[in-house]
Coordinates of C-alpha atoms (C1' of nucleotides) in Angstrom, one line a residue:
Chain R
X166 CA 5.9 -32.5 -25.8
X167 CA 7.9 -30.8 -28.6
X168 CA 9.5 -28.0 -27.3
X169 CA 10.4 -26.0 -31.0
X170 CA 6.6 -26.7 -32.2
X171 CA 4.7 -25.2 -29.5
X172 CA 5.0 -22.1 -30.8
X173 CA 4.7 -22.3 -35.0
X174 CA 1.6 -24.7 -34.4
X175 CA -1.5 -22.2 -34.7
X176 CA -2.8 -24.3 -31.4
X177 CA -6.0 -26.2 -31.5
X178 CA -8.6 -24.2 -29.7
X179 CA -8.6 -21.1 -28.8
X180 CA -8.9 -22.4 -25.2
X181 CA -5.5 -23.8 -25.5
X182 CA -3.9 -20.1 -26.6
X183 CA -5.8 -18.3 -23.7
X184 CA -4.1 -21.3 -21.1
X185 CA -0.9 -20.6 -22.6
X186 CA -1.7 -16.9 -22.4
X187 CA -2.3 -16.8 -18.7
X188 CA 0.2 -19.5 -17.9
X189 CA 2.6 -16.5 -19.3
X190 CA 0.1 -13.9 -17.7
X191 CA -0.3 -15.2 -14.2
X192 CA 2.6 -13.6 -12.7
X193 CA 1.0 -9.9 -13.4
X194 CA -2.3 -10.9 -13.3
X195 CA -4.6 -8.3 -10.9
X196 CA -6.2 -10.2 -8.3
X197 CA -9.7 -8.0 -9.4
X198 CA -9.5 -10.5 -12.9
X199 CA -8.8 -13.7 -11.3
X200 CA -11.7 -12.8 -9.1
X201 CA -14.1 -12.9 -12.0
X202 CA -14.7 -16.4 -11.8
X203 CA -15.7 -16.8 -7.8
X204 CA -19.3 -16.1 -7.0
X205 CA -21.6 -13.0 -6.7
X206 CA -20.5 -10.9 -4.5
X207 CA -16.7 -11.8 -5.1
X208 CA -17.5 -11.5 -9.3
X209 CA -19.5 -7.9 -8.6
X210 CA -16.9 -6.5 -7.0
X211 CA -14.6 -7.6 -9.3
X212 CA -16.2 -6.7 -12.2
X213 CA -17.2 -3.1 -10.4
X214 CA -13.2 -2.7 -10.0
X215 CA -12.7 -3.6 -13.9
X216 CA -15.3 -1.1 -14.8
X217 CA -13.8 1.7 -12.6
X218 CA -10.2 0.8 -13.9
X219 CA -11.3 0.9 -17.2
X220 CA -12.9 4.9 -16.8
X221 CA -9.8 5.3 -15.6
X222 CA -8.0 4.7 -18.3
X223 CA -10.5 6.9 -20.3
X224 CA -10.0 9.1 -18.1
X225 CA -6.3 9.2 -18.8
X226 CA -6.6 9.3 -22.2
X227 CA -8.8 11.9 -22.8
X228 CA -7.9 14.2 -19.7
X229 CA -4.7 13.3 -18.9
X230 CA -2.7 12.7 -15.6
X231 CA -3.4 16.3 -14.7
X232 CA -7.3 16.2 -15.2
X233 CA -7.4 12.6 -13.5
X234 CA -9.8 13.4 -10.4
X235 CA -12.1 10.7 -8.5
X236 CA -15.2 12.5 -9.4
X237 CA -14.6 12.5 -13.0
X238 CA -13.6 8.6 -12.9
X239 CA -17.1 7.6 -10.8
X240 CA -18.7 9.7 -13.3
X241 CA -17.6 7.9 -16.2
X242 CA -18.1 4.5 -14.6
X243 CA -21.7 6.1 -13.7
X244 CA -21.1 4.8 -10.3
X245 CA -21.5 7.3 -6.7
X246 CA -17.8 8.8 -5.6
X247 CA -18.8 6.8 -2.8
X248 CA -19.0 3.4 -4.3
X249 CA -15.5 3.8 -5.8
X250 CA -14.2 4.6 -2.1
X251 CA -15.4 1.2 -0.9
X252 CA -13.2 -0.4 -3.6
X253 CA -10.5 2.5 -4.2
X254 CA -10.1 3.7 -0.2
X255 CA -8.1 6.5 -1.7
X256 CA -6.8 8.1 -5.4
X257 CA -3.5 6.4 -5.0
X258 CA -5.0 2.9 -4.6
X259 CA -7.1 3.5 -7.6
X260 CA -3.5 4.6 -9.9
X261 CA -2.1 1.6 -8.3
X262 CA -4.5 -0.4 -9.8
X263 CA -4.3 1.3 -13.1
X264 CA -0.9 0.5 -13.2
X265 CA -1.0 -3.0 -12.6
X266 CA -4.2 -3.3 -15.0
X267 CA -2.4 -1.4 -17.7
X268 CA 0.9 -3.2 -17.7
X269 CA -1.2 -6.7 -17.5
X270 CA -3.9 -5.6 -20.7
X271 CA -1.0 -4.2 -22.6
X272 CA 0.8 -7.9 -22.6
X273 CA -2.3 -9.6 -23.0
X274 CA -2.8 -7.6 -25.9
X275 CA 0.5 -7.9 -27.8
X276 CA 0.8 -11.8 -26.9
X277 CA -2.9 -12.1 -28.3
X278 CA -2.6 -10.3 -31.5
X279 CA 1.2 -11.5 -31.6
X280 CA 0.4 -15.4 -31.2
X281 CA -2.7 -15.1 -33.4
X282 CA -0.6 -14.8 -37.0
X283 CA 2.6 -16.7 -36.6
X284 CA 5.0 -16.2 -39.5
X285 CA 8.8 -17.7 -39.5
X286 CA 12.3 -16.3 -40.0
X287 CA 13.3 -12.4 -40.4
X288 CA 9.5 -11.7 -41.5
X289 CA 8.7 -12.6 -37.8
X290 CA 10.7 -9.6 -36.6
X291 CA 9.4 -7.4 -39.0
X292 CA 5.6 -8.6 -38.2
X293 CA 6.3 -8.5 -34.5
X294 CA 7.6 -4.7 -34.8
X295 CA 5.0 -3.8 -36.7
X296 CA 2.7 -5.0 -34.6
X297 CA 4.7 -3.3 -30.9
X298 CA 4.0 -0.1 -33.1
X299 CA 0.1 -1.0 -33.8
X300 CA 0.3 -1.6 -29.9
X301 CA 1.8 1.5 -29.1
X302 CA -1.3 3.5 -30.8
X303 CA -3.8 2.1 -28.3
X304 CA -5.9 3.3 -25.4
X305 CA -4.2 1.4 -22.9
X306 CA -0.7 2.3 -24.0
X307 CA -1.5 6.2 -24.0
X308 CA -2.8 5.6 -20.0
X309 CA 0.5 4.0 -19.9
X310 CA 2.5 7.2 -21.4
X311 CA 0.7 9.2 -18.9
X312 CA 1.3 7.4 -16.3
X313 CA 5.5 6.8 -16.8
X314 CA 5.8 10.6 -17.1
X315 CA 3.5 11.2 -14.4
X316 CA 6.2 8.5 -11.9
X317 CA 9.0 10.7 -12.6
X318 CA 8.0 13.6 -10.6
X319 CA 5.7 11.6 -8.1
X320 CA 7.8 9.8 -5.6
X321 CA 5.2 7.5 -4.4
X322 CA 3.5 6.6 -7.6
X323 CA 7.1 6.0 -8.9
X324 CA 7.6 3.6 -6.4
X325 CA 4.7 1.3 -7.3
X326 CA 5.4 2.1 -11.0
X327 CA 9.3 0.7 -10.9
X328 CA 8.1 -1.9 -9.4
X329 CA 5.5 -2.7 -12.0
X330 CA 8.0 -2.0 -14.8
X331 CA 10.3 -4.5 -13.4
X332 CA 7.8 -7.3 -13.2
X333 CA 6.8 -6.7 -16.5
X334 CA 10.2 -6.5 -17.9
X335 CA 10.9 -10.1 -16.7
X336 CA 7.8 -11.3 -18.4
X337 CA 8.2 -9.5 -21.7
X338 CA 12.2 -10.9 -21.6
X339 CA 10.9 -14.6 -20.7
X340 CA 8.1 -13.9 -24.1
X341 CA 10.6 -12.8 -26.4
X342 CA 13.5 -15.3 -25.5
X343 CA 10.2 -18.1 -26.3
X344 CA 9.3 -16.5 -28.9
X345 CA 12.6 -16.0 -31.2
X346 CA 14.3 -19.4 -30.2
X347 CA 16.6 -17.8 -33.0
X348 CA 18.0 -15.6 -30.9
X349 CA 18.7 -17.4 -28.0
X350 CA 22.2 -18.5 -28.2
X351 CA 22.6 -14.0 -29.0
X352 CA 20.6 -13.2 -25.3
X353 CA 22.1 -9.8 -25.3
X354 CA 21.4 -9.2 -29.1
X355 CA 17.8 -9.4 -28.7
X356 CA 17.5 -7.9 -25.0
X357 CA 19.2 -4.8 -27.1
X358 CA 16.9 -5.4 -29.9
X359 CA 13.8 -5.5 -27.5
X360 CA 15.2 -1.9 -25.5
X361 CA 15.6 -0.2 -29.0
X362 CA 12.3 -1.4 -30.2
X363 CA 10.4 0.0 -26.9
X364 CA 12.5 3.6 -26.6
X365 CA 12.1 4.2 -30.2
X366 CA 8.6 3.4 -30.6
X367 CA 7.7 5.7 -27.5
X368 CA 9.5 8.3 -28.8
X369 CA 8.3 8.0 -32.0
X370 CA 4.4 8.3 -30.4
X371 CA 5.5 11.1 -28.7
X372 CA 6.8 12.8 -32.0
X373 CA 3.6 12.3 -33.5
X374 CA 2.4 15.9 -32.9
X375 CA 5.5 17.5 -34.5
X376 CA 6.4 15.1 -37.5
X377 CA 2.5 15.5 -38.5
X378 CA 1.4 11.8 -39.1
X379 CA 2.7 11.9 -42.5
X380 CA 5.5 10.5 -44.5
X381 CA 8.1 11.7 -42.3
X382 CA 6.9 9.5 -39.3
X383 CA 6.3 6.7 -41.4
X384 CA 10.2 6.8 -42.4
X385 CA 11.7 7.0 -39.2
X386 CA 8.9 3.7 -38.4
X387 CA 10.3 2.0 -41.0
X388 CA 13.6 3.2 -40.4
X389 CA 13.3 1.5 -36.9
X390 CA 11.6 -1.7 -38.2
X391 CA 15.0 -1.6 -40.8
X392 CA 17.5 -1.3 -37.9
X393 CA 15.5 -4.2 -35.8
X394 CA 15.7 -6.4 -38.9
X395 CA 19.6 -6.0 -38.8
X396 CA 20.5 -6.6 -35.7
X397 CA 18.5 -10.0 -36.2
X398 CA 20.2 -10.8 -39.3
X399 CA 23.5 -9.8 -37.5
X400 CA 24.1 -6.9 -39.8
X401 CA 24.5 -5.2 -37.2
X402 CA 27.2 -7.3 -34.6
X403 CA 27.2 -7.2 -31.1
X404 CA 28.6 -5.9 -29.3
X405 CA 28.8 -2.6 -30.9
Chain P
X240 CA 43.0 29.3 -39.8
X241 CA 42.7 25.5 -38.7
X242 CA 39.4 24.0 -38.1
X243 CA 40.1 21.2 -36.4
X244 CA 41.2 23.2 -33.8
X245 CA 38.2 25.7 -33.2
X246 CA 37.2 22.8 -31.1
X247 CA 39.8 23.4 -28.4
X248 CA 40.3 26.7 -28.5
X249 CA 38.0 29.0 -26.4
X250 CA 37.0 31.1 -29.6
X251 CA 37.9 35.2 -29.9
X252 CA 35.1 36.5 -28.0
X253 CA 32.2 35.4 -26.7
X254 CA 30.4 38.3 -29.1
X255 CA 31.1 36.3 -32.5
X256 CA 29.4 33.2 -31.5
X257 CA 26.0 35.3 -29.4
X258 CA 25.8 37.2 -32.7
X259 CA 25.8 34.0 -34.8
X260 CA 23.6 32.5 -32.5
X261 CA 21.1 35.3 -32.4
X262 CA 20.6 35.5 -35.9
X263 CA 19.5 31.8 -36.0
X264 CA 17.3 32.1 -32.9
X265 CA 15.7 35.4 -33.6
X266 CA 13.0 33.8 -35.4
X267 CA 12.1 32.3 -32.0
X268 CA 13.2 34.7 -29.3
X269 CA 10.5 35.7 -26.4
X270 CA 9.9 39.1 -26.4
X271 CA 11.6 39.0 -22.6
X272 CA 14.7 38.1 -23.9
X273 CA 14.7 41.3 -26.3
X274 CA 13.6 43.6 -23.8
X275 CA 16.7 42.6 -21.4
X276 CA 18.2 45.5 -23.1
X277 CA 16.1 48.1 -22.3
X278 CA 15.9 50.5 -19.5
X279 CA 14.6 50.4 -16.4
X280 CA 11.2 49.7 -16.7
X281 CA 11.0 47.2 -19.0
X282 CA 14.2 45.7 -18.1
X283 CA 12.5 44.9 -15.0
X284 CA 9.9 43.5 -16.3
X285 CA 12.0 41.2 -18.3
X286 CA 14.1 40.3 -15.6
X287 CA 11.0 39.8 -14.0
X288 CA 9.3 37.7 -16.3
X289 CA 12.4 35.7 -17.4
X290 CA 12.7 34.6 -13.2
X291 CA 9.3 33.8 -13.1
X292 CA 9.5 31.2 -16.2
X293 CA 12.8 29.8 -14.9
X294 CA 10.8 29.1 -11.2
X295 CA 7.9 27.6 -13.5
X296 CA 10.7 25.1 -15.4
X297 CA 12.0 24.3 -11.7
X298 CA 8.5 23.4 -10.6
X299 CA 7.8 21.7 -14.0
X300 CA 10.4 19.2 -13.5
X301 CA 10.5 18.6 -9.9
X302 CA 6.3 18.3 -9.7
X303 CA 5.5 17.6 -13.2
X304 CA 2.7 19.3 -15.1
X305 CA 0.3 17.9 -12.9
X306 CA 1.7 20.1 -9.8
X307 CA 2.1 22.9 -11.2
X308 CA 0.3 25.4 -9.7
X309 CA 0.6 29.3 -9.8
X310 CA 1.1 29.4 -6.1
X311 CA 4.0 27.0 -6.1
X312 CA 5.4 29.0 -8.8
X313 CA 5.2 32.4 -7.5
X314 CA 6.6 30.8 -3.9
X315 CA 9.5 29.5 -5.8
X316 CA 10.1 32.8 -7.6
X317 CA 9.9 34.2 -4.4
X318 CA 7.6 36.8 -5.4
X319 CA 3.6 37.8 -4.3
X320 CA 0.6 36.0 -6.1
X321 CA -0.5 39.1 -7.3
X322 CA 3.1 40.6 -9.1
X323 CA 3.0 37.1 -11.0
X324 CA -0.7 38.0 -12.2
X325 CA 0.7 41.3 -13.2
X326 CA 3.1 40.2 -15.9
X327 CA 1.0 36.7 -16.7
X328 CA -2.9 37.3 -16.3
X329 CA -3.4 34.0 -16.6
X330 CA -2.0 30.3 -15.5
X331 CA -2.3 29.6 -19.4
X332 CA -0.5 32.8 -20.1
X333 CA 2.7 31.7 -18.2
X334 CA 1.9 28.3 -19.4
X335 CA 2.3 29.7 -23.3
X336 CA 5.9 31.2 -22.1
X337 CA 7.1 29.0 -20.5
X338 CA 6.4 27.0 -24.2
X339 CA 8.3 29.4 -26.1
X340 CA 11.2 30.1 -23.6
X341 CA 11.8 26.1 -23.2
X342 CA 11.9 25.9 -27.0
X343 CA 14.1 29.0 -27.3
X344 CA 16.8 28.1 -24.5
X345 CA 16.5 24.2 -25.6
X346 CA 17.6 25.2 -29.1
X347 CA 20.2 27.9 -27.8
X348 CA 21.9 25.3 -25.6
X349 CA 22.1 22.7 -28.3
X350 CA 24.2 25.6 -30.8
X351 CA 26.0 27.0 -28.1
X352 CA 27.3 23.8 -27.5
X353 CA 27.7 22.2 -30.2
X354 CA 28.9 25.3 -32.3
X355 CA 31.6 25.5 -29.9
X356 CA 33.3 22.1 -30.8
X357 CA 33.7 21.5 -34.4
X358 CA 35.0 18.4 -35.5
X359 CA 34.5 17.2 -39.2
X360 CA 33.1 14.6 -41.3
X361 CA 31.6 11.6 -39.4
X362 CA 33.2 11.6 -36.2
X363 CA 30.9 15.4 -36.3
X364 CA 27.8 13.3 -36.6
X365 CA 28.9 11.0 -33.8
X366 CA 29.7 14.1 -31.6
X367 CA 26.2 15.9 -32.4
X368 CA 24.7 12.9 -31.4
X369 CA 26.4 12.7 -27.9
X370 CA 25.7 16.4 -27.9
X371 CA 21.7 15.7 -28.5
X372 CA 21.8 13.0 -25.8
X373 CA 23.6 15.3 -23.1
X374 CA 20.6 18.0 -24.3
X375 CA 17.8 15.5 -23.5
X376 CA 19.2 15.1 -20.1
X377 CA 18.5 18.7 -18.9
X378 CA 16.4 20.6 -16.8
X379 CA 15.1 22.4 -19.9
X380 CA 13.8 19.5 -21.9
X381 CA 12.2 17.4 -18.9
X382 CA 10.3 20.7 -18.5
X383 CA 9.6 20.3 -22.5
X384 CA 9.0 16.5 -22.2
X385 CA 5.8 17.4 -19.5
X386 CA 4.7 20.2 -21.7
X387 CA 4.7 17.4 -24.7
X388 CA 2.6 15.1 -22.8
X389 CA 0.2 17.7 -21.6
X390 CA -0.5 19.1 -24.5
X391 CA -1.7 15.7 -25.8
X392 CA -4.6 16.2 -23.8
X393 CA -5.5 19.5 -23.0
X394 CA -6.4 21.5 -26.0
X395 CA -5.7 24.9 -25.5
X396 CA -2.6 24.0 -24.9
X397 CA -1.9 21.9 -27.6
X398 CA -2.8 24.6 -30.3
X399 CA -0.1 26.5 -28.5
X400 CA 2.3 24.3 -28.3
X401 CA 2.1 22.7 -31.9
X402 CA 2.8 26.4 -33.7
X403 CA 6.1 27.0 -31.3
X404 CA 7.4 23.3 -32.6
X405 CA 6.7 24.1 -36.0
X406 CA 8.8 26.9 -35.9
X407 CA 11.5 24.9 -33.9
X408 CA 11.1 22.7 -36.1
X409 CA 11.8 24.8 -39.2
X410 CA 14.8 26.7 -37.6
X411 CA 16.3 23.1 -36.7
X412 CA 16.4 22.0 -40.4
X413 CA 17.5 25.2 -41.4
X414 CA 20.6 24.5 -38.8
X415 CA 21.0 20.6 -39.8
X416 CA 21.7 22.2 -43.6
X417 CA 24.4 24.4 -42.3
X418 CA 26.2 22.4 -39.7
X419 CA 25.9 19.1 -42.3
X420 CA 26.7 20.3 -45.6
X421 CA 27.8 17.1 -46.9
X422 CA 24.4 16.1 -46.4
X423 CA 23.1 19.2 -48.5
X424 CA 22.7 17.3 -51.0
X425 CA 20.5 14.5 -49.8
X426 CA 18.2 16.3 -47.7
X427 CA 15.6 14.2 -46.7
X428 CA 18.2 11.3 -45.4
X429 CA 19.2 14.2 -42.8
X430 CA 15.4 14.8 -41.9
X431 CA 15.2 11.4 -41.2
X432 CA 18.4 10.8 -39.3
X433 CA 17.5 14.0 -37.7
X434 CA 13.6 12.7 -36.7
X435 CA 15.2 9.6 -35.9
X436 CA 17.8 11.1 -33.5
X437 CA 14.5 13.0 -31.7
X438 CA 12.1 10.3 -31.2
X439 CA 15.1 8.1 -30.6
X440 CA 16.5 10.0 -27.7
X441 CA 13.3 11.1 -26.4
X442 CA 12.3 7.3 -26.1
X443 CA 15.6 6.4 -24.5
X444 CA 14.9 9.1 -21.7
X445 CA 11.6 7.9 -21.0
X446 CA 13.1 4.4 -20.7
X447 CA 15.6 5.3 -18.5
X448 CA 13.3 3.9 -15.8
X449 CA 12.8 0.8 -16.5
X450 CA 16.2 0.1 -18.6
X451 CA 18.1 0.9 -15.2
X452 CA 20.5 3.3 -15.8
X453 CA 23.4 1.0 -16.7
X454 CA 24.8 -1.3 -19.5
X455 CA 21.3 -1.8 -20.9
X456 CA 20.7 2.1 -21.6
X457 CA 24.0 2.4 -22.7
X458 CA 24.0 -0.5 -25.5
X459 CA 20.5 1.1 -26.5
X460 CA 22.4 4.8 -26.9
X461 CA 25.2 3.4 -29.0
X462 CA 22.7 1.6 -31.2
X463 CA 21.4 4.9 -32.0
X464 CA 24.5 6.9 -32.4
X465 CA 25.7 3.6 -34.5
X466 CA 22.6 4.2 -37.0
X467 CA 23.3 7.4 -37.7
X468 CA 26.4 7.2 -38.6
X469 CA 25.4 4.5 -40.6
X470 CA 22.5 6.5 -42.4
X471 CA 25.9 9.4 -42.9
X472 CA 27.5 6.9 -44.1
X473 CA 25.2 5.8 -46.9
X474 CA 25.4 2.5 -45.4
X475 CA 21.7 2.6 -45.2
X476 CA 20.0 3.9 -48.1
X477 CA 17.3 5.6 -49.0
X478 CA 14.7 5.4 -49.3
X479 CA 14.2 2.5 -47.6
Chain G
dT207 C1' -33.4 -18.2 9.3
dC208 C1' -30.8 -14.7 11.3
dG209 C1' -26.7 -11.9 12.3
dG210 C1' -23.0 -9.8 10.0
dA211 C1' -20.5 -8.3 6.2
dA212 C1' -20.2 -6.2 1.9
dA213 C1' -22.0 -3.3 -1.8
dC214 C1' -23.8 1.1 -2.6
dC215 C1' -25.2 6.0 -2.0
dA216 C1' -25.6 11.1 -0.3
dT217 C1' -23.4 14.5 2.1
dC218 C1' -20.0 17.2 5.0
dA219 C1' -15.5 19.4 6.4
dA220 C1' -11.0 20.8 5.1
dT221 C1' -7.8 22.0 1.8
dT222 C1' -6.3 24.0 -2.4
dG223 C1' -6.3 26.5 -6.8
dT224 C1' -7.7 30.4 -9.8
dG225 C1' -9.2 34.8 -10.9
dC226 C1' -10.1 39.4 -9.6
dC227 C1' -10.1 43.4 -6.8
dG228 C1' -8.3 47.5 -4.1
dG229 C1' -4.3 49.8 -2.4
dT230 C1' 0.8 51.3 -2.2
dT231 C1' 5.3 52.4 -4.0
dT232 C1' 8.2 53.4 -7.7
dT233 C1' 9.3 55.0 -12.4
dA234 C1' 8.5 57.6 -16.7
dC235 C1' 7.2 61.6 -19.3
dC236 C1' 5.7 66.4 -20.2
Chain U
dG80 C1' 7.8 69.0 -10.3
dG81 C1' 3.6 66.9 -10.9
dT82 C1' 0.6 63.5 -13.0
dA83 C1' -0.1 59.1 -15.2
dA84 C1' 1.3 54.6 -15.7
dA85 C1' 3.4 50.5 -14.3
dA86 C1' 5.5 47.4 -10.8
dC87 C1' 4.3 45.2 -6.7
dC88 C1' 1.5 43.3 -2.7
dG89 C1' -2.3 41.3 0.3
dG90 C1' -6.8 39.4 0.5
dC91 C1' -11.5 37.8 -1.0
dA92 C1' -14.9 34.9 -3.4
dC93 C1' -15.9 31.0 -6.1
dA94 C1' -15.1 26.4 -7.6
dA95 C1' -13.1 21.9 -7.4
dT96 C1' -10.9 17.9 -5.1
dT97 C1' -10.1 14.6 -1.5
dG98 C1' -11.0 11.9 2.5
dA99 C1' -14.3 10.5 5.8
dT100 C1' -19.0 9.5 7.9
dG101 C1' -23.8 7.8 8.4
dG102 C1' -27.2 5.1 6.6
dT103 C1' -29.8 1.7 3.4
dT104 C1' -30.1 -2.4 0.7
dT105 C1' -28.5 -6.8 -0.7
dC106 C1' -26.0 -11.1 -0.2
dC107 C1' -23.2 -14.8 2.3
dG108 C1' -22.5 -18.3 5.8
dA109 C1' -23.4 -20.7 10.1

DNA sequence: TCGGAAACCATCAATTGTGCCGGTTTTACC
DNA sequence: GGTAAAACCGGCACAATTGATGGTTTCCGA
C-alpha cells in the first residue's frame, strides 16, 4: 500500500474511515463500546453503561464536579439509583468510567471531524487548530475541564486520571506524527507545537468568562493559530 | 538616581512601595483589609475574618471546590462553627470573600514583586513574564483557578465572580499602561500580549499534569515568553 | 426445559453538610 | 459603672448523599 496516500485520499467508504478510526481508537477504547456488538444481555448492559456515562457528562456540564451526585446522574439517565449500582458498584467506578469514555469520544471526535476535510500544506495546521478550538467548545471537553481540575486535589481520581492522560498522550502523538508527515524529520517541533496548542486552547476556554466572547478572545485565538503556523513554517526554530 | 539598579537594591522603605501599591489596589481592597487598622473591635474582626479566608484558600487548594465545606474550614481556622457563621452568615458569603481577597492578594503579589525588580526595555517583558509564571504557581491562584471553574457552573457564583474580574481586569490594564509605556502607544497589542500571557499560563498550569513536569513544560513556557517578546518586538504585527 | 445469573427496582442505615438558635464572655459607649 | 452590642461557642433539626440489602423479572446456557 502507499504509505504517503493513505492519508490525502478522502477513503472510499465511510466504513473504511471508521476501520482506520478504531484501528487508531482501539488502544482507549472502553470495553462498555466494544460490548455493543455481542448479544442481548451483553449489548443492554452496555448500552445501559453508555446511557449512564453520557448523564454523566451532562451532569458535569451543567452541575459541575461539585454538584456531581449518583442520584442526580440515575435521574438524568431516568434509570433507579439502584440500577446504576449494579453497573457502577460505587461513584468512583462511575468517574472512572467517565474518564475513560471522555478521553476515548474526545479523540473520536477530533480524528472524525479532522479526517473528514483533508486540506495540504500550512493550511492543514491552520484547519487542524481551528478545528482543536471547535473541539475544545464541546460537551465532552467541558466534562473533561471538570474533571482535570477536579484530579488535582483528589488523590485517587488523579491516579486513574494520569493514567488516562498518559494513554491518550501516546495516541494523540502517534495521530499527529501520521498526520503531518511534514513534520516528522522536526519530532520535537511538533510535540512543542501539539503542547502549545492544547495549554493555550484550555486556557483560552477558561478565559472565556473574563475576555467576554468578543473580539479580544478572538485575537488571542488567532494569535495562537499565528504562532502554530510559525513554528510549522520554521519561523519560529527549534530549539528556542 | 540609576534605574537599572532599583532592581538590586532593597528600596528606602518598605512605606514607598505599600503606598504605591495601595493606591493601585484600593479600587479592589476587602473591607477586612481596611479595617486592620482599627481598634479593637473591629480589628478583631478583621483579623478574624482575614484567618478564616486564608484557612478557606488552604482548604480550596488542598480539597478543591468540591471539598470545601464550612466545617473543614472553620476546623482549619481553628475556630467554632458558630464564630465563622458570625462574621460569614452564609457558605456563599465566605465563598464571595474569599473571591475578592484571592483577586486582591493575587494582584498585590504580582506588583509587589514585580515593582520590586525593574529592568528596562524587552528583557522587562521577559522578566514580567517569568514573574506571571512564578504567580500562576501559588497557593493563591490554584485557589482562583477552582473558583474559575466553579463558577462555570454554579450561578450564583458566577454573577459574583464575573463583577470582581471585571474590576481586576480594569485595574490590570490600567497597571500594563504604566509598567509598559513603550507600549502606550499601541494599546491593544499589550491587551493582547497581556490576554495571551493569561490564558497562556493558565493553560500551561493545567497541563502540568499530563506534560510531566520536565523538558516538555519547559519548551512550552519558553514558547510563550518567546511570543511575547516577539509581539514587543513588533515582530508580529497587528492586527493579525 | 430448568437452574442460575444478570438486569432492574425500592428502601434502609450511616454519615455529612448547612442553617439557625440560645447562651456566655468580652468590649464599647454614655 | 452600667447597659447594649458584638465576639464567640455548642448543639439541634432538616436535607442530601453514599453504600448496601432484599426481592422481582428477564434472559442465557447446559
Amino acid at each position: 500500500m502507499p504509505p504517503t496516500k493513505t492519508l490525502a485520499e478522502p477513503v472510499t467508504t465511510t466504513d473504511a474511515r471508521d476501520v482506520a478510526a478504531d484501528a487508531m481508537l482501539s488502544g482507549i477504547q472502553p470495553a462498555a463500546i466494544a460490548n455493543l456488538s455481542a448479544s442481548w444481555q451483553k449489548r443492554k448492559s452496555a448500552e445501559m453503561q453508555l446511557m449512564l456515562l453520557e448523564a454523566a457528562i451532562n451532569c458535569l456540564t451543567a452541575h459541575g464536579y461539585a454538584g456531581l451526585s449518583t442520584q442526580l446522574v440515575a435521574q438524568t439517565a431516568k434509570v433507579s439509583r439502584g440500577t446504576m449500582a449494579h453497573h457502577f458498584p460505587s461513584k468512583m467506578a462511575l468517574v472512572a468510567g467517565v474518564v475513560d469514555y471522555t478521553f476515548y469520544r474526545r479523540m473520536e471526535r477530533f480524528l472524525d471531524d479532522f479526517r473528514k476535510s483533508r486540506t495540504l500544506g500550512s493550511a492543514a495546521v491552520a484547519e487542524a487548530t481551528d478545528m482543536y478550538w471547535k473541539s475544545v467548545q464541546t460537551r465532552e471537553y467541558a466534562a473533561y475541564l471538570e474533571l482535570a481540575v477536579a484530579a488535582r486535589t483528589a488523590p485517587e481520581l488523579n491516579e486513574y486520571f494520569q493514567a488516562a492522560a498518559a494513554r491518550y498522550d501516546r495516541l494523540w502523538s502517534e495521530e499527529m506524527v501520521k498526520s503531518f508527515p511534514q513534520w516528522k524529520d522536526r519530532w520535537d517541533e511538533l510535540q512543542l507545537a501539539s503542547d502549545f496548542a492544547m495549554a493555550a486552547h484550555m486556557g483560552l476556554l477558561m478565559s472565556k468568562g473574563p475576555l467576554g466572547d468578543g473580539a479580544r478572545l478572538d485575537q488571542v485565538r488567532k494569535l495562537i493559530s499565528h504562532v502554530i503556523r510559525l513554528l510549522h513554517s520554521g519561523a519560529i526554530k527549534y530549539p528556542l
